[in-house]
Amino acid sequence: MMTTADHRKGPRRRGDALVNAILAATIDELREHGYAALTMDAVAERAGASKASLYRRWDCRAALVMDAVYQLAPLPYEIPDTGGLRGDLLAALRQTAATLQGPAGAALRGMLAEALPELDRVRQLRARSRGRNRDIMAEVLRRAVERGEIPPAAVVPTRLEVGAALLRNHYLFHNEPLDDGLLTDVVDDILLPLFGTVPQRSA
Amino acid sequence: MMTTADHRKGPRRRGDALVNAILAATIDELREHGYAALTMDAVAERAGASKASLYRRWDCRAALVMDAVYQLAPLPYEIPDTGGLRGDLLAALRQTAATLQGPAGAALRGMLAEALPELDRVRQLRARSRGRNRDIMAEVLRRAVERGEIPPAAVVPTRLEVGAALLRNHYLFHNEPLDDGLLTDVVDDILLPLFGTVPQRSA
DNA sequence: GTGCTAGAGTACTGGCAGTTCTCCAAGGAG
DNA sequence: CTCCTTGGAGAACTGCCAGTACTCTAGCAC
């Protein structure tokens, strides 16, 4: 009491309006500062919300970030169909590259760092993003087999992740843009030659 | 003065003895708790040193961890030579897998998380570890070309990192042991078929 | 011995995660 | 409209840890 005028004034958001503002603020912070430097205070202030509101909905920083990233890209399985394997592969890699270069990439870094104490969360992250990549790749290859571009035996599970793994590797290690030159190199030097052959079980 | 008996007693280590104790303590902490949960206080206490001694030598946590990890594996370029490409590739992948599964892997996770504010450090990390992998792979392939096992044109830069990238991907994402079954799959399903072909530049 | 260097111990600052409290909008029930 | 419940804003607080600063002293050179 005394002189402390209470300046808690409206308007006050609720429900989805509030949630969306918080998620948007999270994405912005992620984009600007990365995961390691993202603070709950900053998100709250940016969203014009209170920390208590954040913690009522998400039990920790990681959970908030994962939700924010995930709802950013709920793409309903857009599997490219360019009429040829090379075009399909390039389109698929471009999708993966775009995702990595956005806030999802920054989140990925952070999530991996906390992997030891938070194995479950990594499992979720994997199920969400990696699964989609594999599915897209499998479909692209199925079509190529159908068109007679590659032998059916060329499609084995181990190979499905090669493209995405190389992009992740490049992004996480080199920390450089995943430009189209890199993507075409991966397709022409690696994926096309690889899927033109069948695995050998030699000694 | 007064009753406060000063229990700061020797023996007191200096120079290399101290440095090595600190680095060893860092590795142990890394192994037990991972990077995110590694604290300077814990390292200092475990090493029987003071935090001031740590900060006199390393300017931050990341620098300490990097030094500890690096001095752990200063392997003087042991390039496997089993007499055949398949054996060489397997041996090379086993080396990479062993490194990743040790404390270096835990450190890797952490370093990636802090990549945005610490680009230089990532660059160092890359130069140290990735460079060696590439060199080993290049040598293994050079020998295979010499023996006539693969065509010279099969060896292009983009391909050199495929094996290591796949292992890193598996380790970071799946967080499961890199067992020999995985390694042979990578060699038989991917690397051998890949290096049996030359890149195509199609349209 | 004297003096210098450098390590041990420890107390401190400052920032952030996560908690808890109070006060008060928003919105529905009557 | 008023009453009441829900839940948001603000802010104070705990606890942890990075990094700093200062004191005292062991080890070493001379």
Short mmCIF file of C-alpha atoms (C1' of nucleotides) in Angstrom, two decimals:
data_model
loop_
_atom_site.label_atom_id
_atom_site.label_comp_id
_atom_site.label_asym_id
_atom_site.label_seq_id
_atom_site.Cartn_x
_atom_site.Cartn_y
_atom_site.Cartn_z
CA MET A 1 0.00 0.00 0.00
CA MET A 2 1.14 3.57 0.56
CA THR A 3 2.39 5.19 -2.60
CA THR A 4 2.81 2.03 -4.64
CA ALA A 5 0.16 2.62 -7.26
CA ASP A 6 -0.82 -0.69 -8.74
CA HIS A 7 -0.39 -0.45 -12.46
CA ARG A 8 -1.63 -3.92 -13.34
CA LYS A 9 -3.95 -2.94 -16.10
CA GLY A 10 -5.75 -4.72 -18.89
CA PRO A 11 -6.40 -5.78 -21.49
CA ARG A 12 -5.44 -9.28 -20.46
CA ARG A 13 -5.27 -12.16 -22.93
CA ARG A 14 -6.37 -15.72 -22.25
CA GLY A 15 -6.35 -19.12 -23.86
CA ASP A 16 -5.11 -19.42 -27.42
CA ALA A 17 -4.30 -15.75 -27.85
CA LEU A 18 -1.90 -15.95 -24.96
CA VAL A 19 -0.42 -19.30 -25.94
CA ASN A 20 0.22 -18.15 -29.47
CA ALA A 21 1.88 -14.96 -28.28
CA ILE A 22 4.19 -16.98 -26.05
CA LEU A 23 5.06 -19.48 -28.77
CA ALA A 24 5.74 -16.67 -31.23
CA ALA A 25 7.97 -14.92 -28.71
CA THR A 26 9.82 -18.17 -28.14
CA ILE A 27 10.49 -18.57 -31.85
CA ASP A 28 11.75 -15.00 -32.08
CA GLU A 29 14.10 -15.43 -29.15
CA LEU A 30 15.34 -18.68 -30.61
CA ARG A 31 16.02 -17.03 -33.93
CA GLU A 32 17.87 -14.12 -32.38
CA HIS A 33 19.85 -15.72 -29.60
CA GLY A 34 19.84 -19.47 -30.13
CA TYR A 35 18.82 -22.05 -27.62
CA ALA A 36 21.59 -21.75 -25.06
CA ALA A 37 20.98 -18.04 -24.57
CA LEU A 38 17.20 -18.21 -24.56
CA THR A 39 15.82 -17.23 -21.17
CA MET A 40 12.34 -17.66 -19.81
CA ASP A 41 12.37 -14.07 -18.56
CA ALA A 42 13.10 -12.80 -22.04
CA VAL A 43 10.33 -14.89 -23.57
CA ALA A 44 7.87 -13.73 -20.94
CA GLU A 45 8.74 -10.09 -21.38
CA ARG A 46 8.65 -10.30 -25.16
CA ALA A 47 5.27 -11.98 -25.06
CA GLY A 48 4.00 -9.47 -22.51
CA ALA A 49 3.25 -12.39 -20.26
CA SER A 50 4.38 -13.46 -16.82
CA LYS A 51 6.73 -16.32 -16.12
CA ALA A 52 4.02 -17.93 -14.04
CA SER A 53 1.86 -18.19 -17.14
CA LEU A 54 4.65 -19.96 -18.95
CA TYR A 55 5.23 -22.46 -16.22
CA ARG A 56 1.53 -23.18 -15.87
CA ARG A 57 1.58 -24.59 -19.40
CA TRP A 58 5.09 -25.96 -19.85
CA ASP A 59 7.05 -27.60 -17.11
CA CYS A 60 10.46 -26.49 -18.29
CA ARG A 61 12.31 -24.51 -20.89
CA ALA A 62 12.92 -27.48 -23.15
CA ALA A 63 9.24 -28.36 -23.30
CA LEU A 64 8.32 -24.84 -24.30
CA VAL A 65 10.92 -24.71 -27.05
CA MET A 66 9.91 -28.07 -28.44
CA ASP A 67 6.29 -27.05 -28.65
CA ALA A 68 7.16 -23.77 -30.29
CA VAL A 69 9.35 -25.42 -32.88
CA TYR A 70 6.96 -28.20 -33.62
CA GLN A 71 3.88 -26.11 -34.15
CA LEU A 72 5.96 -24.01 -36.51
CA ALA A 73 6.14 -26.77 -39.10
CA PRO A 74 3.16 -29.08 -39.04
CA LEU A 75 3.54 -29.46 -42.82
CA PRO A 76 1.05 -32.13 -43.83
CA TYR A 77 3.54 -34.38 -45.54
CA GLU A 78 4.27 -32.55 -48.72
CA ILE A 79 6.16 -35.10 -50.72
CA PRO A 80 7.66 -33.52 -53.82
CA ASP A 81 6.85 -35.11 -57.19
CA THR A 82 8.92 -33.67 -60.00
CA GLY A 83 8.63 -36.65 -62.29
CA GLY A 84 12.21 -37.86 -61.84
CA LEU A 85 14.40 -39.17 -59.06
CA ARG A 86 16.96 -36.39 -59.19
CA GLY A 87 14.37 -33.67 -58.94
CA ASP A 88 12.56 -35.45 -56.14
CA LEU A 89 15.73 -35.92 -54.16
CA LEU A 90 16.71 -32.29 -54.56
CA ALA A 91 13.27 -31.14 -53.49
CA ALA A 92 13.36 -33.38 -50.43
CA LEU A 93 16.78 -32.13 -49.42
CA ARG A 94 15.66 -28.54 -49.87
CA GLN A 95 12.84 -29.12 -47.44
CA THR A 96 15.20 -30.61 -44.90
CA ALA A 97 17.68 -27.78 -45.38
CA ALA A 98 15.00 -25.14 -44.92
CA THR A 99 13.89 -26.70 -41.67
CA LEU A 100 17.41 -26.92 -40.32
CA GLN A 101 18.23 -23.32 -41.14
CA GLY A 102 15.22 -22.01 -39.27
CA PRO A 103 14.60 -21.86 -35.54
CA ALA A 104 14.19 -25.62 -35.53
CA GLY A 105 17.90 -25.92 -36.19
CA ALA A 106 18.79 -23.71 -33.26
CA ALA A 107 16.50 -25.77 -31.07
CA LEU A 108 18.02 -28.97 -32.33
CA ARG A 109 21.43 -27.92 -31.08
CA GLY A 110 20.16 -27.19 -27.62
CA MET A 111 18.10 -30.32 -27.35
CA LEU A 112 21.07 -32.47 -28.20
CA ALA A 113 23.15 -30.87 -25.48
CA GLU A 114 20.63 -31.81 -22.85
CA ALA A 115 20.25 -35.29 -24.20
CA LEU A 116 21.72 -37.16 -21.27
CA PRO A 117 19.27 -36.00 -18.65
CA GLU A 118 16.40 -35.76 -21.10
CA LEU A 119 16.41 -38.86 -23.20
CA ASP A 120 12.66 -38.91 -23.54
CA ARG A 121 12.60 -35.50 -25.03
CA VAL A 122 15.16 -36.42 -27.64
CA ARG A 123 13.07 -39.43 -28.51
CA GLN A 124 10.09 -37.15 -29.10
CA LEU A 125 12.15 -34.80 -31.19
CA ARG A 126 13.38 -37.69 -33.27
CA ALA A 127 9.95 -39.20 -33.72
CA ARG A 128 8.63 -35.88 -34.90
CA SER A 129 11.28 -34.78 -37.35
CA ARG A 130 13.31 -37.77 -38.35
CA GLY A 131 10.32 -39.96 -39.01
CA ARG A 132 9.01 -37.51 -41.56
CA ASN A 133 12.30 -37.35 -43.38
CA ARG A 134 12.45 -41.12 -43.67
CA ASP A 135 8.88 -41.34 -44.89
CA ILE A 136 9.44 -38.76 -47.58
CA MET A 137 12.62 -40.46 -48.73
CA ALA A 138 10.94 -43.85 -48.84
CA GLU A 139 8.14 -42.48 -50.98
CA VAL A 140 10.52 -40.72 -53.36
CA LEU A 141 12.44 -43.95 -53.85
CA ARG A 142 9.33 -46.07 -54.22
CA ARG A 143 8.30 -43.90 -57.16
CA ALA A 144 11.76 -44.19 -58.69
CA VAL A 145 11.57 -47.97 -58.50
CA GLU A 146 8.13 -47.83 -60.11
CA ARG A 147 9.47 -45.75 -62.97
CA GLY A 148 12.31 -48.23 -63.40
CA GLU A 149 14.97 -45.67 -62.56
CA ILE A 150 16.59 -47.76 -59.83
CA PRO A 151 16.57 -51.44 -58.90
CA PRO A 152 14.20 -52.37 -56.05
CA ALA A 153 17.03 -53.97 -54.10
CA ALA A 154 18.78 -50.60 -53.92
CA VAL A 155 16.31 -49.41 -51.33
CA VAL A 156 17.44 -50.62 -47.92
CA PRO A 157 16.63 -48.96 -44.56
CA THR A 158 20.19 -47.91 -43.78
CA ARG A 159 20.24 -45.76 -46.87
CA LEU A 160 17.10 -43.79 -46.18
CA GLU A 161 18.78 -41.43 -43.80
CA VAL A 162 21.94 -40.70 -45.71
CA GLY A 163 20.79 -37.43 -47.23
CA ALA A 164 19.36 -35.95 -44.06
CA ALA A 165 22.33 -37.15 -42.02
CA LEU A 166 24.74 -35.38 -44.33
CA LEU A 167 22.80 -32.14 -44.14
CA ARG A 168 22.55 -32.28 -40.37
CA ASN A 169 26.22 -33.04 -40.19
CA HIS A 170 27.08 -30.10 -42.39
CA TYR A 171 24.79 -27.77 -40.53
CA LEU A 172 25.85 -28.75 -37.05
CA PHE A 173 29.56 -28.94 -37.75
CA HIS A 174 30.27 -26.37 -40.39
CA ASN A 175 27.64 -23.94 -39.25
CA GLU A 176 27.43 -22.63 -42.75
CA PRO A 177 24.43 -22.13 -45.03
CA LEU A 178 23.19 -25.29 -46.70
CA ASP A 179 23.29 -23.80 -50.17
CA ASP A 180 22.10 -25.37 -53.37
CA GLY A 181 25.63 -26.21 -54.44
CA LEU A 182 25.97 -28.48 -51.47
CA LEU A 183 22.61 -30.08 -52.10
CA THR A 184 23.37 -30.88 -55.73
CA ASP A 185 26.73 -32.29 -54.70
CA VAL A 186 25.05 -34.61 -52.25
CA VAL A 187 22.53 -35.71 -54.84
CA ASP A 188 24.96 -36.18 -57.74
CA ASP A 189 28.02 -37.43 -55.91
CA ILE A 190 26.30 -39.60 -53.36
CA LEU A 191 22.58 -40.30 -53.52
CA LEU A 192 22.18 -41.00 -57.24
CA PRO A 193 25.26 -43.24 -57.49
CA LEU A 194 24.26 -44.98 -54.29
CA PHE A 195 20.73 -45.79 -55.32
CA GLY A 196 21.90 -46.92 -58.72
CA THR A 197 23.60 -49.89 -57.04
CA VAL A 198 22.51 -52.69 -54.76
CA PRO A 199 24.24 -53.49 -51.46
CA GLN A 200 26.95 -56.09 -51.60
CA ARG A 201 27.59 -58.57 -48.84
CA SER A 202 31.22 -59.33 -49.49
CA ALA A 203 33.96 -60.57 -47.22
CA MET B 1 43.64 -15.09 13.82
CA MET B 2 41.94 -16.07 17.06
CA THR B 3 40.72 -19.64 17.05
CA THR B 4 40.44 -20.08 13.31
CA ALA B 5 43.16 -22.62 12.71
CA ASP B 6 44.30 -22.31 9.12
CA HIS B 7 44.16 -25.72 7.59
CA ARG B 8 45.62 -24.85 4.24
CA LYS B 9 48.24 -27.52 4.18
CA GLY B 10 50.49 -28.98 1.56
CA PRO B 11 51.53 -30.77 -0.42
CA ARG B 12 50.54 -28.40 -3.16
CA ARG B 13 50.86 -29.42 -6.78
CA ARG B 14 52.08 -27.18 -9.54
CA GLY B 15 52.52 -27.11 -13.27
CA ASP B 16 51.82 -30.28 -15.17
CA ALA B 17 50.82 -32.35 -12.15
CA LEU B 18 48.07 -29.88 -11.41
CA VAL B 19 46.99 -29.46 -14.99
CA ASN B 20 46.74 -33.18 -15.52
CA ALA B 21 44.71 -33.65 -12.36
CA ILE B 22 42.28 -30.99 -13.52
CA LEU B 23 41.96 -32.44 -17.00
CA ALA B 24 41.42 -35.92 -15.61
CA ALA B 25 38.76 -34.62 -13.25
CA THR B 26 37.08 -32.89 -16.17
CA ILE B 27 36.96 -36.11 -18.17
CA ASP B 28 35.50 -37.98 -15.21
CA GLU B 29 32.80 -35.39 -14.67
CA LEU B 30 32.02 -35.41 -18.36
CA ARG B 31 31.70 -39.17 -18.36
CA GLU B 32 29.44 -39.20 -15.33
CA HIS B 33 27.20 -36.21 -15.86
CA GLY B 34 27.58 -35.08 -19.45
CA TYR B 35 28.41 -31.59 -20.59
CA ALA B 36 25.29 -29.71 -19.63
CA ALA B 37 25.56 -30.80 -16.00
CA LEU B 38 29.29 -30.34 -15.66
CA THR B 39 30.12 -27.58 -13.17
CA MET B 40 33.40 -25.87 -12.52
CA ASP B 41 32.95 -26.30 -8.79
CA ALA B 42 32.62 -30.05 -9.21
CA VAL B 43 35.73 -30.24 -11.38
CA ALA B 44 37.70 -28.16 -8.92
CA GLU B 45 36.65 -30.20 -5.94
CA ARG B 46 37.27 -33.48 -7.70
CA ALA B 47 40.72 -32.35 -8.75
CA GLY B 48 41.46 -31.04 -5.28
CA ALA B 49 42.09 -27.67 -6.87
CA SER B 50 40.57 -24.23 -6.52
CA LYS B 51 38.37 -22.61 -9.08
CA ALA B 52 40.87 -19.80 -9.35
CA SER B 53 43.44 -22.28 -10.61
CA LEU B 54 41.06 -23.41 -13.29
CA TYR B 55 40.28 -19.92 -14.46
CA ARG B 56 43.92 -18.95 -14.49
CA ARG B 57 44.48 -21.51 -17.25
CA TRP B 58 41.17 -21.67 -19.11
CA ASP B 59 39.01 -18.66 -19.68
CA CYS B 60 35.73 -20.51 -19.58
CA ARG B 61 34.10 -23.87 -19.11
CA ALA B 62 34.02 -24.66 -22.81
CA ALA B 63 37.74 -24.08 -23.20
CA LEU B 64 38.53 -26.42 -20.34
CA VAL B 65 36.33 -29.17 -21.70
CA MET B 66 37.78 -28.86 -25.16
CA ASP B 67 41.32 -29.17 -23.88
CA ALA B 68 40.43 -32.15 -21.74
CA VAL B 69 38.76 -33.96 -24.59
CA TYR B 70 41.47 -33.20 -27.07
CA GLN B 71 44.40 -34.31 -24.99
CA LEU B 72 42.51 -37.50 -24.39
CA ALA B 73 42.95 -38.61 -27.98
CA PRO B 74 46.09 -37.23 -29.56
CA LEU B 75 46.38 -40.49 -31.52
CA PRO B 76 49.25 -39.95 -33.94
CA TYR B 77 47.22 -40.76 -37.00
CA GLU B 78 46.87 -44.47 -36.75
CA ILE B 79 45.53 -45.34 -40.13
CA PRO B 80 44.37 -48.93 -40.24
CA ASP B 81 45.83 -51.17 -42.94
CA THR B 82 44.09 -54.49 -43.15
CA GLY B 83 45.03 -55.23 -46.75
CA GLY B 84 41.55 -54.63 -48.17
CA LEU B 85 39.09 -51.76 -48.51
CA ARG B 86 36.31 -53.36 -46.49
CA GLY B 87 38.57 -54.07 -43.54
CA ASP B 88 40.10 -50.61 -43.68
CA LEU B 89 36.71 -48.93 -43.75
CA LEU B 90 35.47 -50.98 -40.83
CA ALA B 91 38.56 -50.20 -38.82
CA ALA B 92 38.24 -46.49 -39.54
CA LEU B 93 34.58 -46.46 -38.53
CA ARG B 94 35.41 -48.34 -35.35
CA GLN B 95 37.88 -45.62 -34.41
CA THR B 96 35.30 -42.93 -35.03
CA ALA B 97 32.67 -44.86 -33.09
CA ALA B 98 34.99 -45.35 -30.12
CA THR B 99 35.74 -41.63 -29.97
CA LEU B 100 32.10 -40.68 -30.14
CA GLN B 101 31.07 -43.06 -27.39
CA GLY B 102 33.66 -41.70 -24.98
CA PRO B 103 33.70 -38.37 -23.19
CA ALA B 104 34.40 -36.68 -26.50
CA GLY B 105 30.88 -37.50 -27.55
CA ALA B 106 29.39 -35.91 -24.46
CA ALA B 107 31.50 -32.84 -25.06
CA LEU B 108 30.46 -32.69 -28.67
CA ARG B 109 26.83 -32.38 -27.68
CA GLY B 110 27.55 -29.49 -25.38
CA MET B 111 29.77 -27.66 -27.80
CA LEU B 112 27.11 -27.76 -30.48
CA ALA B 113 24.59 -26.20 -28.16
CA GLU B 114 26.77 -23.20 -27.57
CA ALA B 115 27.65 -22.87 -31.19
CA LEU B 116 25.95 -19.58 -31.90
CA PRO B 117 27.85 -17.48 -29.40
CA GLU B 118 31.03 -19.48 -29.80
CA LEU B 119 31.59 -19.98 -33.47
CA ASP B 120 35.35 -19.95 -33.14
CA ARG B 121 35.31 -22.80 -30.71
CA VAL B 122 33.25 -24.93 -33.02
CA ARG B 123 35.71 -24.19 -35.74
CA GLN B 124 38.53 -25.46 -33.54
CA LEU B 125 36.59 -28.55 -32.62
CA ARG B 126 35.96 -29.25 -36.26
CA ALA B 127 39.56 -28.69 -37.27
CA ARG B 128 40.72 -31.07 -34.60
CA SER B 129 38.35 -33.98 -35.02
CA ARG B 130 36.81 -33.77 -38.41
CA GLY B 131 40.10 -33.12 -40.16
CA ARG B 132 41.53 -36.34 -38.82
CA ASN B 133 38.57 -38.34 -39.96
CA ARG B 134 38.84 -36.97 -43.46
CA ASP B 135 42.56 -37.63 -43.62
CA ILE B 136 42.16 -41.22 -42.54
CA MET B 137 39.38 -41.79 -45.02
CA ALA B 138 41.39 -40.23 -47.84
CA GLU B 139 44.33 -42.49 -47.09
CA VAL B 140 42.19 -45.61 -46.89
CA LEU B 141 40.67 -44.80 -50.26
CA ARG B 142 44.02 -43.92 -51.83
CA ARG B 143 45.25 -47.39 -50.97
CA ALA B 144 42.13 -48.99 -52.40
CA VAL B 145 42.66 -47.14 -55.68
CA GLU B 146 46.27 -48.29 -55.70
CA ARG B 147 45.18 -51.89 -55.26
CA GLY B 148 42.70 -51.45 -58.10
CA GLU B 149 39.70 -52.08 -55.87
CA ILE B 150 37.89 -48.89 -56.82
CA PRO B 151 38.12 -46.42 -59.72
CA PRO B 152 40.11 -43.23 -58.98
CA ALA B 153 37.18 -41.07 -60.01
CA ALA B 154 35.11 -42.56 -57.22
CA VAL B 155 37.02 -40.53 -54.68
CA VAL B 156 35.50 -37.07 -54.49
CA PRO B 157 35.62 -34.72 -51.47
CA THR B 158 31.90 -34.81 -50.74
CA ARG B 159 32.11 -38.53 -50.15
CA LEU B 160 34.89 -38.50 -47.60
CA GLU B 161 32.64 -37.57 -44.74
CA VAL B 162 29.75 -39.90 -45.39
CA GLY B 163 30.81 -42.58 -42.93
CA ALA B 164 31.58 -40.25 -40.04
CA ALA B 165 28.47 -38.19 -40.72
CA LEU B 166 26.28 -41.27 -40.48
CA LEU B 167 27.85 -42.34 -37.22
CA ARG B 168 27.53 -38.88 -35.70
CA ASN B 169 23.95 -38.74 -36.85
CA HIS B 170 23.16 -42.08 -35.29
CA TYR B 171 24.92 -41.23 -32.08
CA LEU B 172 23.45 -37.77 -31.64
CA PHE B 173 19.92 -38.67 -32.67
CA HIS B 174 19.40 -42.22 -31.60
CA ASN B 175 21.59 -42.01 -28.56
CA GLU B 176 22.20 -45.71 -28.83
CA PRO B 177 25.45 -47.65 -28.90
CA LEU B 178 27.22 -47.68 -32.23
CA ASP B 179 27.51 -51.42 -32.39
CA ASP B 180 29.32 -53.47 -34.98
CA GLY B 181 26.11 -54.40 -36.71
CA LEU B 182 25.52 -50.77 -37.54
CA LEU B 183 29.08 -50.31 -38.72
CA THR B 184 28.95 -53.27 -41.09
CA ASP B 185 25.61 -52.07 -42.42
CA VAL B 186 27.13 -48.70 -43.19
CA VAL B 187 30.11 -50.29 -44.90
CA ASP B 188 28.20 -52.91 -46.90
CA ASP B 189 25.05 -51.02 -47.72
CA ILE B 190 26.55 -47.63 -48.29
CA LEU B 191 30.30 -47.10 -48.43
CA LEU B 192 31.34 -50.08 -50.57
CA PRO B 193 28.56 -49.61 -53.14
CA LEU B 194 29.22 -45.90 -53.19
CA PHE B 195 32.94 -46.12 -53.80
CA GLY B 196 32.39 -48.78 -56.44
CA THR B 197 30.78 -46.12 -58.62
CA VAL B 198 31.77 -42.75 -60.01
CA PRO B 199 29.65 -39.64 -59.60
CA GLN B 200 27.28 -38.82 -62.42
CA ARG B 201 26.47 -35.33 -63.54
CA SER B 202 23.06 -35.90 -65.04
CA ALA B 203 20.15 -33.59 -65.56
"C1'" DG C 1 67.41 -16.99 5.45
"C1'" DT C 2 64.47 -13.41 1.68
"C1'" DG C 3 61.37 -12.77 -1.98
"C1'" DC C 4 58.52 -14.16 -5.73
"C1'" DT C 5 55.18 -17.12 -7.96
"C1'" DA C 6 51.24 -19.58 -7.92
"C1'" DG C 7 47.82 -22.69 -5.59
"C1'" DA C 8 44.02 -23.31 -1.80
"C1'" DG C 9 40.23 -21.60 0.32
"C1'" DT C 10 36.52 -18.71 0.38
"C1'" DA C 11 33.45 -15.05 -0.09
"C1'" DC C 12 31.33 -12.40 -3.43
"C1'" DT C 13 28.50 -10.67 -7.82
"C1'" DG C 14 25.28 -11.43 -11.17
"C1'" DG C 15 22.21 -14.02 -14.02
"C1'" DC C 16 18.79 -17.40 -14.74
"C1'" DA C 17 15.50 -21.51 -13.75
"C1'" DG C 18 11.73 -22.39 -11.41
"C1'" DT C 19 8.30 -21.18 -7.32
"C1'" DT C 20 5.05 -18.66 -4.82
"C1'" DC C 21 2.50 -14.92 -3.45
"C1'" DT C 22 -0.78 -10.93 -4.07
"C1'" DC C 23 -3.75 -8.33 -6.63
"C1'" DC C 24 -6.89 -7.94 -10.27
"C1'" DA C 25 -9.08 -8.63 -15.38
"C1'" DA C 26 -12.21 -11.44 -17.92
"C1'" DG C 27 -16.12 -13.75 -18.36
"C1'" DG C 28 -19.97 -16.54 -16.95
"C1'" DA C 29 -24.23 -17.34 -13.74
"C1'" DG C 30 -27.94 -15.41 -11.59
"C1'" DC D 1 -26.52 -5.17 -13.11
"C1'" DT D 2 -23.71 -8.02 -9.08
"C1'" DC D 3 -21.31 -12.06 -7.43
"C1'" DC D 4 -18.01 -15.41 -8.12
"C1'" DT D 5 -14.58 -18.28 -10.27
"C1'" DT D 6 -10.74 -18.70 -13.32
"C1'" DG D 7 -6.45 -17.56 -14.44
"C1'" DG D 8 -3.12 -13.71 -15.89
"C1'" DA D 9 0.37 -9.82 -14.37
"C1'" DG D 10 3.79 -8.53 -11.54
"C1'" DA D 11 7.19 -9.18 -8.39
"C1'" DA D 12 9.70 -11.18 -4.69
"C1'" DC D 13 12.15 -15.18 -3.54
"C1'" DT D 14 15.22 -19.64 -3.49
"C1'" DG D 15 18.87 -22.09 -5.20
"C1'" DC D 16 22.43 -23.04 -8.41
"C1'" DC D 17 26.26 -21.97 -10.99
"C1'" DA D 18 29.71 -19.10 -13.87
"C1'" DG D 19 33.10 -16.18 -13.18
"C1'" DT D 20 35.82 -12.74 -10.00
"C1'" DA D 21 38.47 -11.04 -6.15
"C1'" DC D 22 40.99 -11.34 -2.18
"C1'" DT D 23 43.78 -13.56 1.56
"C1'" DC D 24 46.98 -16.61 3.11
"C1'" DT D 25 50.71 -19.77 2.30
"C1'" DA D 26 53.51 -23.73 0.03
"C1'" DG D 27 57.06 -24.26 -3.09
"C1'" DC D 28 60.93 -22.69 -5.31
"C1'" DA D 29 64.99 -19.68 -6.63
"C1'" DC D 30 68.58 -17.21 -4.83
#
